[in-house]
Amino acid sequence: MTLEEAIKKIQPLDKEAMAYTHARWNTLGKPLYSLGRLEEMVTQFAGIYGDKNPHLGKKAVIVMAADNGVVAEGVTQTGQEATKTVTENMTKHNATICIMSAMSGADVIPVDIGIATDCDNPGVRNHKIKYGTDNMLKGPAMSREEAVRAIEVGIGMVEELSAQGYNLFATGEMGIGNTTTSSAVCSVLLHQPVEKVTGKGAGLTSKALEHKIEVIRESIARNQVDAADPLDVLSKVGGLDIAGLVGCYIGAAACRVPIFIDGFISSVAALLAVRLAPACDPYIFPSHCSNEPAGQMVLDALGKQPYILANMCLGEGTGAVMGFTIADYAFKAYWELPSFEQTNFGTYEDLNDK
């Protein structure tokens, strides 16, 4: 699907399926609404799937890997060679995301959408748009056309995997320097000062953080970024990994499957996706709140409340994959709790309707 086709394909949630699921929760042997957001999750999933009897199928974490030209400005502690190394480690099941994904039986699918060097590991999907973005301090990180192509990689990944029986997704990323690009995008979209939305990333000193902030500020000014145009923001100060994730969110909505946000980078991509295609919003679920300075700020802009507060900021999808476990709990309760009739202790009455 092209970006335009995917946006046109997004449909509202199935209200009839949601009403049925909501009503069924109220027949189960527990105090009404006592499982709170778990009940809401199953009900919303039913509306997404368009199924009165929703079930979880296979789960996948899509990890978009790309390098960022702005690393040349000394905004990171780690060299960009780490992007390829960690991405390839995912194929050996010894990256953090792989270890955590095993808990919920999820598959981790790394995608080379813009690693700076060739990655010939057969376990990494090759959808390289270019060998890393250009240095956004010197000009646009990528062309508008490259940004759209990267978004369409994400759409295509979800479309392909959905056809294979995956019906629950999480987003992950790997890219040295992507807290710099995410902070730039966040600053523009939320009209916030750069220093308010920028953190130390993977361990910068306070002095290095000041330099990072200045690089972001100058990049935004030099590129004359248009906050009203999400594609302009993405192409000028974003990253290929972020663009791929934007496509994952829009693709999930087009394919009628739910998808979990990870941390700061992933949530910035979700914000771009919702700005591009507002109809995709109900298909997107939060997981945790990133410990990056603007982690809560972006979730607030999306109007989404995290399920988990754990001070995490690792990335890779490590927070998002915990959303899978929450979904497992929710569906376990929905399908295995006995009814009031089966428990023989009467029913609860919804006094809110009185």
Coordinates of C-alpha atoms in Angstrom, one line a residue:
M1 CA 0.0 0.0 0.0
T2 CA 1.1 3.5 -0.6
L3 CA 0.7 6.1 2.1
E4 CA -2.3 7.6 0.4
E5 CA -4.0 4.2 0.0
A6 CA -3.3 3.3 3.6
I7 CA -4.8 6.5 4.9
K8 CA -7.9 6.0 2.8
K9 CA -8.3 2.5 4.0
I10 CA -8.5 3.3 7.7
Q11 CA -12.0 2.7 9.1
P12 CA -13.7 3.6 12.4
L13 CA -13.8 1.0 15.1
D14 CA -16.8 -1.5 15.1
K15 CA -19.2 0.0 17.7
E16 CA -21.4 -3.1 17.7
A17 CA -18.5 -5.4 18.6
M18 CA -17.4 -3.0 21.3
A19 CA -20.9 -2.8 22.8
Y20 CA -21.1 -6.6 22.8
T21 CA -17.7 -7.0 24.5
H22 CA -18.5 -4.3 27.0
A23 CA -21.8 -6.0 27.9
R24 CA -20.1 -9.4 28.2
W25 CA -17.6 -8.0 30.7
N26 CA -20.5 -7.1 32.9
T27 CA -21.7 -10.7 33.0
L28 CA -18.4 -12.0 34.4
G29 CA -18.0 -12.9 38.1
K30 CA -16.2 -9.9 39.5
P31 CA -17.2 -6.4 40.6
L32 CA -18.3 -4.2 37.7
Y33 CA -15.4 -2.5 35.9
S34 CA -13.0 -3.7 38.5
L35 CA -10.4 -4.7 35.9
G36 CA -10.4 -1.1 34.7
R37 CA -8.3 -0.4 31.7
L38 CA -7.8 -4.1 31.0
E39 CA -11.6 -4.3 30.3
E40 CA -11.3 -1.2 28.1
M41 CA -8.4 -2.7 26.2
V42 CA -10.3 -5.9 25.2
T43 CA -13.3 -3.9 24.3
Q44 CA -11.2 -1.6 22.1
F45 CA -9.4 -4.6 20.5
A46 CA -12.9 -6.0 19.6
G47 CA -13.7 -2.8 17.8
I48 CA -10.4 -2.8 16.0
Y49 CA -10.8 -6.4 14.9
G50 CA -14.5 -6.0 14.1
D51 CA -15.1 -9.2 16.1
K52 CA -17.5 -9.8 18.9
N53 CA -15.3 -12.7 20.0
P54 CA -11.8 -11.2 19.8
H55 CA -8.7 -13.3 20.3
L56 CA -5.0 -12.5 20.1
G57 CA -3.0 -14.2 17.4
K58 CA 0.7 -14.0 16.7
K59 CA 2.6 -11.0 18.1
A60 CA 5.5 -9.1 16.5
V61 CA 7.9 -6.3 17.5
I62 CA 8.9 -4.4 14.4
V63 CA 12.3 -2.7 15.0
M64 CA 13.3 0.0 12.6
A65 CA 17.0 0.5 12.4
A66 CA 18.7 3.6 10.9
D67 CA 21.6 5.9 11.4
N68 CA 21.5 9.7 11.6
G69 CA 23.9 12.1 9.9
V70 CA 23.7 14.5 12.8
V71 CA 25.9 12.1 14.8
A72 CA 28.8 13.9 13.0
E73 CA 28.2 16.9 15.3
G74 CA 29.2 15.0 18.4
V75 CA 25.7 14.7 19.9
T76 CA 26.2 11.1 21.1
Q77 CA 28.5 9.2 23.3
T78 CA 28.4 6.1 21.1
G79 CA 29.6 5.8 17.5
Q80 CA 27.0 4.9 14.8
E81 CA 28.6 1.5 14.3
A82 CA 26.6 0.4 17.3
T83 CA 23.4 0.7 15.3
K84 CA 24.4 -2.2 13.0
T85 CA 25.9 -4.2 15.9
V86 CA 22.8 -4.1 18.1
T87 CA 20.5 -4.7 15.1
E88 CA 22.4 -7.8 14.2
N89 CA 22.4 -9.0 17.8
M90 CA 18.6 -9.1 17.5
T91 CA 19.0 -12.0 15.0
K92 CA 21.0 -13.9 17.6
H93 CA 18.4 -13.4 20.3
N94 CA 20.8 -11.8 22.7
A95 CA 19.5 -8.2 22.5
T96 CA 17.4 -6.9 25.3
I97 CA 14.3 -6.8 23.2
C98 CA 14.6 -10.4 22.2
I99 CA 15.1 -11.6 25.8
M100 CA 12.0 -9.6 26.9
S101 CA 9.9 -10.6 23.9
A102 CA 10.3 -14.3 24.7
M103 CA 8.1 -13.7 27.8
S104 CA 5.1 -13.2 25.6
G105 CA 6.0 -15.4 22.7
A106 CA 6.5 -12.5 20.4
D107 CA 8.8 -12.5 17.3
V108 CA 11.3 -9.7 16.9
I109 CA 11.7 -8.5 13.3
P110 CA 14.6 -6.0 12.8
V111 CA 14.4 -3.9 9.6
D112 CA 17.4 -2.1 8.0
I113 CA 15.7 1.1 6.8
G114 CA 18.8 3.2 6.9
I115 CA 21.8 1.7 8.6
A116 CA 25.0 3.6 7.5
T117 CA 26.7 0.5 6.2
D118 CA 25.6 -2.6 4.4
C119 CA 23.9 -5.2 6.6
D120 CA 24.0 -8.6 4.9
N121 CA 22.7 -10.5 7.9
P122 CA 19.8 -12.6 6.5
G123 CA 17.9 -12.2 9.8
V124 CA 17.6 -8.4 9.2
R125 CA 15.0 -7.3 6.6
N126 CA 16.6 -5.1 4.0
H127 CA 14.5 -2.1 3.2
K128 CA 17.2 0.5 3.2
I129 CA 16.1 3.9 1.8
K130 CA 19.6 5.3 2.1
Y131 CA 22.8 4.9 4.1
G132 CA 21.7 7.0 7.0
T133 CA 20.1 10.5 6.9
D134 CA 22.1 13.6 6.0
N135 CA 23.3 15.9 8.7
M136 CA 20.3 18.0 9.6
L137 CA 22.6 20.8 10.8
K138 CA 23.7 21.3 7.2
G139 CA 20.3 20.9 5.6
P140 CA 17.3 18.5 5.4
A141 CA 17.9 15.1 6.9
M142 CA 16.2 13.5 3.9
S143 CA 14.0 14.5 1.0
R144 CA 10.3 14.5 1.3
E145 CA 10.1 11.7 -1.2
E146 CA 12.6 9.6 0.9
A147 CA 10.4 10.2 4.0
V148 CA 7.3 9.0 2.2
R149 CA 9.2 5.9 0.9
A150 CA 10.3 5.1 4.5
I151 CA 6.8 5.5 5.8
E152 CA 5.7 3.0 3.1
V153 CA 8.2 0.5 4.4
G154 CA 6.5 0.5 7.7
I155 CA 3.1 0.2 6.1
G156 CA 4.3 -2.7 4.0
M157 CA 5.8 -4.5 7.0
V158 CA 2.5 -4.5 8.9
E159 CA 0.6 -5.4 5.8
E160 CA 2.9 -8.4 5.1
L161 CA 2.9 -9.7 8.7
S162 CA -0.9 -9.2 9.1
A163 CA -1.4 -11.5 6.1
Q164 CA 0.8 -14.1 8.0
G165 CA -1.5 -14.1 11.0
Y166 CA 0.1 -11.5 13.2
N167 CA -2.6 -9.4 14.8
L168 CA -0.8 -7.5 17.6
F169 CA 2.2 -5.3 17.1
A170 CA 4.8 -3.3 19.0
T171 CA 7.2 -0.7 17.7
G172 CA 10.9 -0.6 18.4
E173 CA 13.9 1.3 17.0
M174 CA 17.6 1.2 16.9
G175 CA 19.6 4.2 15.8
I176 CA 22.5 6.1 17.4
G177 CA 21.5 9.7 17.5
N178 CA 17.7 9.2 17.4
T179 CA 17.0 11.0 20.6
T180 CA 18.5 14.1 18.9
T181 CA 16.1 13.8 15.9
S182 CA 13.2 12.9 18.1
S183 CA 13.8 15.9 20.3
A184 CA 13.9 18.1 17.2
V185 CA 10.6 16.8 15.9
C186 CA 9.0 17.0 19.4
S187 CA 10.1 20.6 19.8
V188 CA 8.6 21.6 16.5
L189 CA 5.3 19.7 16.8
L190 CA 4.6 20.7 20.4
H191 CA 5.9 24.3 20.0
Q192 CA 8.2 23.7 23.0
P193 CA 11.7 25.1 23.6
V194 CA 14.4 22.6 22.6
E195 CA 16.0 22.6 26.1
K196 CA 12.7 21.5 27.6
V197 CA 12.3 18.4 25.4
T198 CA 15.9 17.2 25.1
G199 CA 17.7 14.8 27.4
K200 CA 21.1 13.2 27.8
G201 CA 20.1 10.2 25.7
A202 CA 22.6 7.3 26.2
G203 CA 24.7 9.0 28.9
L204 CA 25.9 12.5 27.8
T205 CA 27.6 14.8 30.2
S206 CA 25.9 18.1 31.1
K207 CA 28.2 20.0 28.8
A208 CA 27.6 17.6 25.9
L209 CA 23.8 18.0 26.5
E210 CA 24.2 21.8 26.1
H211 CA 25.9 21.2 22.8
K212 CA 23.2 18.7 21.7
I213 CA 20.5 21.3 22.4
E214 CA 22.3 24.0 20.4
V215 CA 22.7 21.6 17.4
I216 CA 19.0 20.8 17.5
R217 CA 18.1 24.5 17.8
E218 CA 20.3 25.5 14.9
S219 CA 19.0 22.6 12.8
I220 CA 15.4 23.6 13.2
A221 CA 16.2 27.3 12.4
R222 CA 18.4 26.5 9.4
N223 CA 15.8 24.2 7.8
Q224 CA 12.9 26.6 8.4
V225 CA 10.7 23.6 9.6
D226 CA 7.0 24.0 9.0
A227 CA 5.2 22.7 12.2
A228 CA 1.9 22.5 10.3
D229 CA 3.3 20.0 7.8
P230 CA 4.2 16.7 9.4
L231 CA 6.1 15.5 6.4
D232 CA 8.1 18.7 6.3
V233 CA 9.1 18.2 10.0
L234 CA 9.9 14.5 9.5
S235 CA 12.0 15.0 6.4
K236 CA 14.0 18.0 7.6
V237 CA 14.8 17.0 11.2
G238 CA 13.6 13.5 11.6
G239 CA 15.1 10.1 10.9
L240 CA 14.4 7.1 8.7
D241 CA 13.7 4.9 11.8
I242 CA 11.0 7.4 12.9
A243 CA 9.5 7.5 9.4
G244 CA 9.3 3.7 9.3
L245 CA 7.5 3.7 12.6
V246 CA 5.1 6.3 11.4
G247 CA 4.2 3.8 8.6
C248 CA 3.8 1.0 11.1
Y249 CA 1.1 3.0 13.0
I250 CA -0.7 4.0 9.8
G251 CA -0.3 0.5 8.4
A252 CA -1.7 -1.1 11.6
A253 CA -4.8 1.1 11.3
A254 CA -5.3 0.3 7.6
C255 CA -5.0 -3.5 8.4
R256 CA -7.2 -3.3 11.5
V257 CA -4.7 -4.4 14.1
P258 CA -3.7 -2.8 17.4
I259 CA -0.1 -1.5 17.9
F260 CA 1.8 -0.5 21.0
I261 CA 4.0 2.6 21.3
D262 CA 7.4 2.1 23.0
G263 CA 9.2 5.1 24.5
F264 CA 10.1 8.6 23.4
I265 CA 11.2 8.0 19.8
S266 CA 8.4 5.7 19.2
S267 CA 5.8 8.1 20.7
V268 CA 7.2 11.0 18.6
A269 CA 6.6 8.7 15.5
A270 CA 3.0 8.1 16.8
L271 CA 2.4 11.8 17.1
L272 CA 3.5 12.3 13.5
A273 CA 1.3 9.4 12.4
V274 CA -1.7 10.9 14.1
R275 CA -1.0 14.3 12.7
L276 CA -0.8 12.7 9.2
A277 CA -3.8 10.4 9.6
P278 CA -6.0 11.3 12.6
A279 CA -8.1 8.2 12.0
C280 CA -5.3 5.9 13.1
D281 CA -5.4 7.2 16.7
P282 CA -7.7 4.5 18.3
Y283 CA -5.5 1.7 16.9
I284 CA -2.5 3.0 18.8
F285 CA -1.9 2.0 22.4
P286 CA 0.6 3.4 24.9
S287 CA 2.8 1.0 26.9
H288 CA 5.2 2.8 29.3
C289 CA 6.2 6.4 29.8
S290 CA 9.8 7.1 28.7
N291 CA 12.2 8.5 31.3
E292 CA 13.3 11.1 28.6
P293 CA 12.3 14.7 29.6
A294 CA 9.5 14.9 27.0
G295 CA 8.2 11.3 27.5
Q296 CA 5.1 12.3 29.3
M297 CA 4.7 15.4 27.2
V298 CA 4.3 13.5 24.0
L299 CA 1.9 11.0 25.5
D300 CA -0.2 14.0 26.8
A301 CA -0.2 15.4 23.3
L302 CA -1.5 12.1 22.1
G303 CA -4.1 12.0 24.9
K304 CA -2.8 8.5 26.0
Q305 CA -2.1 7.4 29.5
P306 CA 0.7 4.9 30.0
Y307 CA 0.0 1.5 31.5
I308 CA 3.5 1.3 33.0
L309 CA 5.8 3.7 34.9
A310 CA 9.2 2.1 35.2
N311 CA 11.7 4.9 34.4
M312 CA 12.8 3.1 31.3
C313 CA 14.6 4.7 28.3
L314 CA 16.3 1.8 26.6
G315 CA 14.3 1.7 23.4
E316 CA 14.3 -1.2 21.0
G317 CA 10.6 -1.9 21.9
T318 CA 11.4 -3.0 25.4
G319 CA 8.6 -1.0 26.9
A320 CA 6.1 -1.8 24.1
V321 CA 6.6 -5.5 24.4
M322 CA 5.4 -5.3 28.0
G323 CA 2.1 -4.1 26.5
F324 CA 1.8 -7.6 25.1
T325 CA 1.8 -9.1 28.5
I326 CA -0.9 -6.7 29.7
A327 CA -3.0 -7.7 26.7
D328 CA -2.4 -11.4 27.6
Y329 CA -3.7 -10.8 31.1
A330 CA -6.7 -8.9 29.8
F331 CA -7.7 -11.6 27.4
K332 CA -7.0 -14.4 29.9
A333 CA -9.5 -12.7 32.3
Y334 CA -12.1 -12.0 29.6
W335 CA -12.2 -15.6 28.3
E336 CA -11.7 -17.6 31.5
L337 CA -13.5 -15.8 34.2
P338 CA -16.8 -17.6 35.0
S339 CA -20.1 -15.8 34.7
F340 CA -22.1 -14.5 37.6
E341 CA -24.5 -17.4 36.9
Q342 CA -21.7 -20.0 37.2
T343 CA -20.3 -18.5 40.4
N344 CA -23.7 -18.7 42.2
F345 CA -23.1 -15.5 44.2
G346 CA -25.4 -13.2 42.5
T347 CA -24.7 -10.2 40.3
Y348 CA -23.6 -6.6 40.6
E349 CA -25.9 -3.9 39.5
D350 CA -24.6 -0.8 37.6
L351 CA -25.8 1.9 39.9
N352 CA -24.4 4.6 37.5
D353 CA -27.4 3.9 35.3
K354 CA -29.9 4.7 38.2

